[in-house]
PDB file of C-alpha atoms and ligand atoms in Angstrom:
ATOM      1  CA  MET A  13      86.575 105.807 104.529  1.00 90.00           C
ATOM      2  CA  LYS A  14      87.074 105.293 100.810  1.00 95.00           C
ATOM      3  CA  ILE A  15      90.325 104.654  98.882  1.00 97.00           C
ATOM      4  CA  LYS A  16      90.502 106.214  95.430  1.00 97.00           C
ATOM      5  CA  ALA A  17      93.105 105.808  92.676  1.00 98.00           C
ATOM      6  CA  GLY A  18      94.215 108.365  90.097  1.00 98.00           C
ATOM      7  CA  LEU A  19      96.356 108.094  86.967  1.00 98.00           C
ATOM      8  CA  GLY A  20      98.148 110.895  85.126  1.00 98.00           C
ATOM      9  CA  TYR A  21     100.292 111.188  81.997  1.00 98.00           C
ATOM     10  CA  ASP A  22     102.036 114.103  80.331  1.00 98.00           C
ATOM     11  CA  ILE A  23     104.535 114.759  77.567  1.00 98.00           C
ATOM     12  CA  HIS A  24     106.323 117.952  76.514  1.00 97.00           C
ATOM     13  CA  ARG A  25     108.659 118.721  73.645  1.00 98.00           C
ATOM     14  CA  LEU A  26     112.267 119.663  74.385  1.00 98.00           C
ATOM     15  CA  GLU A  27     113.544 122.894  72.876  1.00 97.00           C
ATOM     16  CA  GLU A  28     116.680 125.024  72.981  1.00 96.00           C
ATOM     17  CA  GLY A  29     116.813 128.123  75.138  1.00 93.00           C
ATOM     18  CA  ARG A  30     114.606 126.945  77.987  1.00 95.00           C
ATOM     19  CA  LYS A  31     115.520 125.752  81.467  1.00 96.00           C
ATOM     20  CA  LEU A  32     114.674 122.122  82.220  1.00 98.00           C
ATOM     21  CA  PHE A  33     112.471 121.569  85.272  1.00 98.00           C
ATOM     22  CA  LEU A  34     111.409 118.098  86.428  1.00 98.00           C
ATOM     23  CA  GLY A  35     109.823 117.387  89.788  1.00 98.00           C
ATOM     24  CA  GLY A  36     110.295 121.042  90.720  1.00 98.00           C
ATOM     25  CA  VAL A  37     114.077 120.791  90.329  1.00 98.00           C
ATOM     26  CA  GLU A  38     116.177 122.620  87.745  1.00 98.00           C
ATOM     27  CA  ILE A  39     118.190 120.040  85.789  1.00 98.00           C
ATOM     28  CA  ASP A  40     121.514 120.868  84.150  1.00 97.00           C
ATOM     29  CA  PHE A  41     120.781 120.331  80.420  1.00 97.00           C
ATOM     30  CA  PRO A  42     121.047 122.491  77.272  1.00 97.00           C
ATOM     31  CA  LYS A  43     117.321 122.130  76.442  1.00 97.00           C
ATOM     32  CA  GLY A  44     114.097 122.627  78.386  1.00 97.00           C
ATOM     33  CA  LEU A  45     110.463 121.568  78.094  1.00 97.00           C
ATOM     34  CA  LYS A  46     108.241 123.721  75.933  1.00 96.00           C
ATOM     35  CA  GLY A  47     105.023 124.767  77.620  1.00 91.00           C
ATOM     36  CA  HIS A  48     102.810 127.550  78.840  1.00 87.00           C
ATOM     37  CA  SER A  49     104.107 126.915  82.367  1.00 91.00           C
ATOM     38  CA  ASP A  50     107.655 125.694  83.091  1.00 94.00           C
ATOM     39  CA  GLY A  51     106.712 122.459  81.247  1.00 96.00           C
ATOM     40  CA  ASP A  52     107.427 120.167  84.229  1.00 98.00           C
ATOM     41  CA  CYS A  53     105.778 117.005  82.887  1.00 98.00           C
ATOM     42  CA  LEU A  54     106.313 115.008  86.110  1.00 98.00           C
ATOM     43  CA  ILE A  55     104.354 117.559  88.145  1.00 98.00           C
ATOM     44  CA  HIS A  56     101.681 117.795  85.433  1.00 98.00           C
ATOM     45  CA  ALA A  57     101.228 114.002  85.516  1.00 98.00           C
ATOM     46  CA  LEU A  58     101.011 114.144  89.334  1.00 98.00           C
ATOM     47  CA  ILE A  59      98.397 116.913  89.121  1.00 98.00           C
ATOM     48  CA  ASP A  60      96.261 114.958  86.659  1.00 98.00           C
ATOM     49  CA  ALA A  61      96.501 111.828  88.821  1.00 98.00           C
ATOM     50  CA  LEU A  62      95.352 113.806  91.885  1.00 98.00           C
ATOM     51  CA  LEU A  63      92.538 115.515  89.963  1.00 98.00           C
ATOM     52  CA  GLY A  64      91.427 112.125  88.629  1.00 97.00           C
ATOM     53  CA  ALA A  65      91.324 110.596  92.104  1.00 97.00           C
ATOM     54  CA  ALA A  66      89.287 113.581  93.286  1.00 96.00           C
ATOM     55  CA  GLY A  67      86.829 113.294  90.381  1.00 95.00           C
ATOM     56  CA  GLU A  68      87.795 116.758  89.144  1.00 95.00           C
ATOM     57  CA  LYS A  69      88.372 118.038  85.612  1.00 94.00           C
ATOM     58  CA  ASP A  70      91.860 117.674  84.100  1.00 94.00           C
ATOM     59  CA  ILE A  71      94.801 120.061  84.379  1.00 94.00           C
ATOM     60  CA  GLY A  72      94.049 121.790  81.053  1.00 92.00           C
ATOM     61  CA  GLN A  73      90.551 122.697  82.219  1.00 93.00           C
ATOM     62  CA  ILE A  74      91.561 123.782  85.718  1.00 92.00           C
ATOM     63  CA  PHE A  75      94.567 125.838  84.513  1.00 92.00           C
ATOM     64  CA  PRO A  76      93.757 126.813  80.885  1.00 90.00           C
ATOM     65  CA  ASP A  77      96.713 127.873  78.733  1.00 85.00           C
ATOM     66  CA  THR A  78      94.644 130.828  77.509  1.00 87.00           C
ATOM     67  CA  ASP A  79      94.803 132.311  81.038  1.00 87.00           C
ATOM     68  CA  PRO A  80      97.763 134.726  81.318  1.00 87.00           C
ATOM     69  CA  ARG A  81      97.967 134.034  85.096  1.00 88.00           C
ATOM     70  CA  TYR A  82      99.557 130.679  84.272  1.00 85.00           C
ATOM     71  CA  ASN A  83     102.106 132.042  81.798  1.00 84.00           C
ATOM     72  CA  ASP A  84     105.560 130.722  82.800  1.00 83.00           C
ATOM     73  CA  ILE A  85     104.182 129.773  86.235  1.00 90.00           C
ATOM     74  CA  GLN A  86     106.198 127.279  88.261  1.00 95.00           C
ATOM     75  CA  SER A  87     104.417 123.933  88.243  1.00 97.00           C
ATOM     76  CA  THR A  88     105.065 123.590  91.979  1.00 97.00           C
ATOM     77  CA  ALA A  89     102.615 126.504  92.464  1.00 96.00           C
ATOM     78  CA  LEU A  90      99.968 124.633  90.438  1.00 97.00           C
ATOM     79  CA  LEU A  91     100.614 121.470  92.470  1.00 98.00           C
ATOM     80  CA  LYS A  92     100.145 123.401  95.731  1.00 98.00           C
ATOM     81  CA  LYS A  93      96.756 124.650  94.503  1.00 97.00           C
ATOM     82  CA  VAL A  94      95.651 121.118  93.553  1.00 97.00           C
ATOM     83  CA  VAL A  95      96.778 119.612  96.877  1.00 98.00           C
ATOM     84  CA  GLY A  96      94.745 122.381  98.547  1.00 97.00           C
ATOM     85  CA  MET A  97      91.687 121.367  96.494  1.00 96.00           C
ATOM     86  CA  ILE A  98      92.174 117.707  97.478  1.00 96.00           C
ATOM     87  CA  ASN A  99      92.500 118.571 101.154  1.00 96.00           C
ATOM     88  CA  GLU A 100      89.393 120.766 101.003  1.00 96.00           C
ATOM     89  CA  LYS A 101      87.492 117.708  99.787  1.00 95.00           C
ATOM     90  CA  ASP A 102      88.650 115.842 102.936  1.00 96.00           C
ATOM     91  CA  MET A 103      91.064 113.737 100.924  1.00 97.00           C
ATOM     92  CA  GLU A 104      94.521 112.737 102.049  1.00 96.00           C
ATOM     93  CA  ILE A 105      97.288 111.400  99.793  1.00 98.00           C
ATOM     94  CA  LEU A 106      98.424 107.921 100.838  1.00 98.00           C
ATOM     95  CA  SER A 107     100.910 106.910  98.199  1.00 98.00           C
ATOM     96  CA  ILE A 108     102.285 107.972  94.820  1.00 98.00           C
ATOM     97  CA  ASP A 109     104.373 106.237  92.227  1.00 98.00           C
ATOM     98  CA  SER A 110     105.723 107.882  89.089  1.00 98.00           C
ATOM     99  CA  ILE A 111     108.004 107.409  86.101  1.00 98.00           C
ATOM    100  CA  ILE A 112     109.931 109.953  84.050  1.00 98.00           C
ATOM    101  CA  ILE A 113     110.817 108.749  80.549  1.00 98.00           C
ATOM    102  CA  ALA A 114     113.751 110.698  79.147  1.00 98.00           C
ATOM    103  CA  GLU A 115     116.560 109.571  76.854  1.00 98.00           C
ATOM    104  CA  LYS A 116     118.831 112.261  78.339  1.00 96.00           C
ATOM    105  CA  PRO A 117     119.977 113.553  80.765  1.00 96.00           C
ATOM    106  CA  LYS A 118     120.568 110.944  83.468  1.00 96.00           C
ATOM    107  CA  LEU A 119     118.036 111.840  86.167  1.00 98.00           C
ATOM    108  CA  ALA A 120     118.983 109.442  88.972  1.00 96.00           C
ATOM    109  CA  PRO A 121     121.240 112.067  90.647  1.00 97.00           C
ATOM    110  CA  TYR A 122     118.250 114.462  90.925  1.00 98.00           C
ATOM    111  CA  ILE A 123     115.603 112.139  92.358  1.00 98.00           C
ATOM    112  CA  HIS A 124     116.505 112.754  96.004  1.00 98.00           C
ATOM    113  CA  GLN A 125     116.227 116.509  95.372  1.00 98.00           C
ATOM    114  CA  MET A 126     112.849 116.064  93.616  1.00 98.00           C
ATOM    115  CA  LYS A 127     111.541 114.242  96.693  1.00 98.00           C
ATOM    116  CA  GLU A 128     112.839 117.046  98.935  1.00 98.00           C
ATOM    117  CA  VAL A 129     110.753 119.521  96.901  1.00 98.00           C
ATOM    118  CA  LEU A 130     107.629 117.414  96.325  1.00 98.00           C
ATOM    119  CA  CYS A 131     107.092 115.508  99.603  1.00 98.00           C
ATOM    120  CA  PRO A 132     106.379 118.633 101.714  1.00 98.00           C
ATOM    121  CA  ILE A 133     103.926 119.932  99.078  1.00 98.00           C
ATOM    122  CA  LEU A 134     102.149 116.566  98.822  1.00 98.00           C
ATOM    123  CA  GLY A 135     102.222 115.958 102.574  1.00 97.00           C
ATOM    124  CA  VAL A 136     103.720 112.477 102.208  1.00 98.00           C
ATOM    125  CA  GLY A 137     106.857 110.826 103.546  1.00 98.00           C
ATOM    126  CA  ARG A 138     109.884 110.057 101.370  1.00 97.00           C
ATOM    127  CA  ASP A 139     108.858 106.376 101.270  1.00 98.00           C
ATOM    128  CA  ASP A 140     105.370 107.252 100.007  1.00 98.00           C
ATOM    129  CA  LEU A 141     106.581 108.970  96.828  1.00 98.00           C
ATOM    130  CA  GLY A 142     108.185 106.823  94.154  1.00 98.00           C
ATOM    131  CA  ILE A 143     110.042 108.557  91.313  1.00 98.00           C
ATOM    132  CA  LYS A 144     111.719 106.361  88.735  1.00 98.00           C
ATOM    133  CA  ALA A 145     113.627 107.503  85.674  1.00 98.00           C
ATOM    134  CA  LYS A 146     114.117 105.432  82.562  1.00 98.00           C
ATOM    135  CA  THR A 147     115.034 105.868  78.907  1.00 98.00           C
ATOM    136  CA  ASN A 148     112.860 104.871  75.950  1.00 98.00           C
ATOM    137  CA  GLU A 149     115.637 102.587  74.624  1.00 98.00           C
ATOM    138  CA  GLY A 150     116.205 104.978  71.708  1.00 98.00           C
ATOM    139  CA  LEU A 151     112.716 104.327  70.341  1.00 98.00           C
ATOM    140  CA  GLY A 152     110.284 106.928  68.994  1.00 98.00           C
ATOM    141  CA  GLU A 153     110.326 110.675  69.643  1.00 97.00           C
ATOM    142  CA  ILE A 154     111.272 110.284  73.307  1.00 98.00           C
ATOM    143  CA  GLY A 155     114.112 107.976  72.323  1.00 98.00           C
ATOM    144  CA  GLN A 156     115.345 110.551  69.806  1.00 98.00           C
ATOM    145  CA  GLY A 157     115.512 113.130  72.583  1.00 97.00           C
ATOM    146  CA  LEU A 158     112.677 115.262  71.200  1.00 98.00           C
ATOM    147  CA  ALA A 159     110.444 115.024  74.275  1.00 98.00           C
ATOM    148  CA  ILE A 160     110.174 113.917  77.898  1.00 98.00           C
ATOM    149  CA  ALA A 161     107.098 112.137  79.291  1.00 98.00           C
ATOM    150  CA  SER A 162     105.861 111.114  82.736  1.00 98.00           C
ATOM    151  CA  TRP A 163     103.330 108.802  84.290  1.00 98.00           C
ATOM    152  CA  ALA A 164     101.992 109.092  87.831  1.00 98.00           C
ATOM    153  CA  GLN A 165      99.663 106.990  89.907  1.00 98.00           C
ATOM    154  CA  VAL A 166      98.215 108.070  93.243  1.00 98.00           C
ATOM    155  CA  LEU A 167      96.153 106.545  96.010  1.00 98.00           C
ATOM    156  CA  VAL A 168      94.120 108.902  98.154  1.00 98.00           C
ATOM    157  CA  LYS A 169      91.923 108.322 101.179  1.00 97.00           C
ATOM    158  CA  LYS A 170      88.586 110.114 101.498  1.00 93.00           C
ATOM    159  CA  LYS A 171      87.710 110.534 105.146  1.00 84.00           C
TER     160      LYS A 171
HETATM  161 MG1  LIG B   9     101.882 119.496  80.671  1.00 53.77          MG
END
């Protein structure tokens, strides 16, 4: 048995006229994340962390934005595909920790719901998925409310 770690990061710009999705949950906010998919930067960071632990290429190479199949796709569907790839390689997710960095809105009320969506897809218990939300203390583009970013770290076990 081998334990492998993976790290993922993502950032998307906020823009008017789009729905905001984070962790597979629709968040009540007047702006959404710009992207080829639904722009869910938490799920994209999770995907890159999983792909990294599996020694695979990154999310942009696996799901290229030039491919119309991924136009406006829900990121939960991409995550399901990646978990399938991991499982096919005889890998099992042990533990995940993640951070969402957003000046607004307050995300704490949505974290339980994000876990309800993500834990069944990832095949982990509620205690094995950490999701933390924090602001950027008003600093930089994230602090000005122009973008939302996420970090994710995973540990997987290869049988
Ligand atoms: Mg992304």
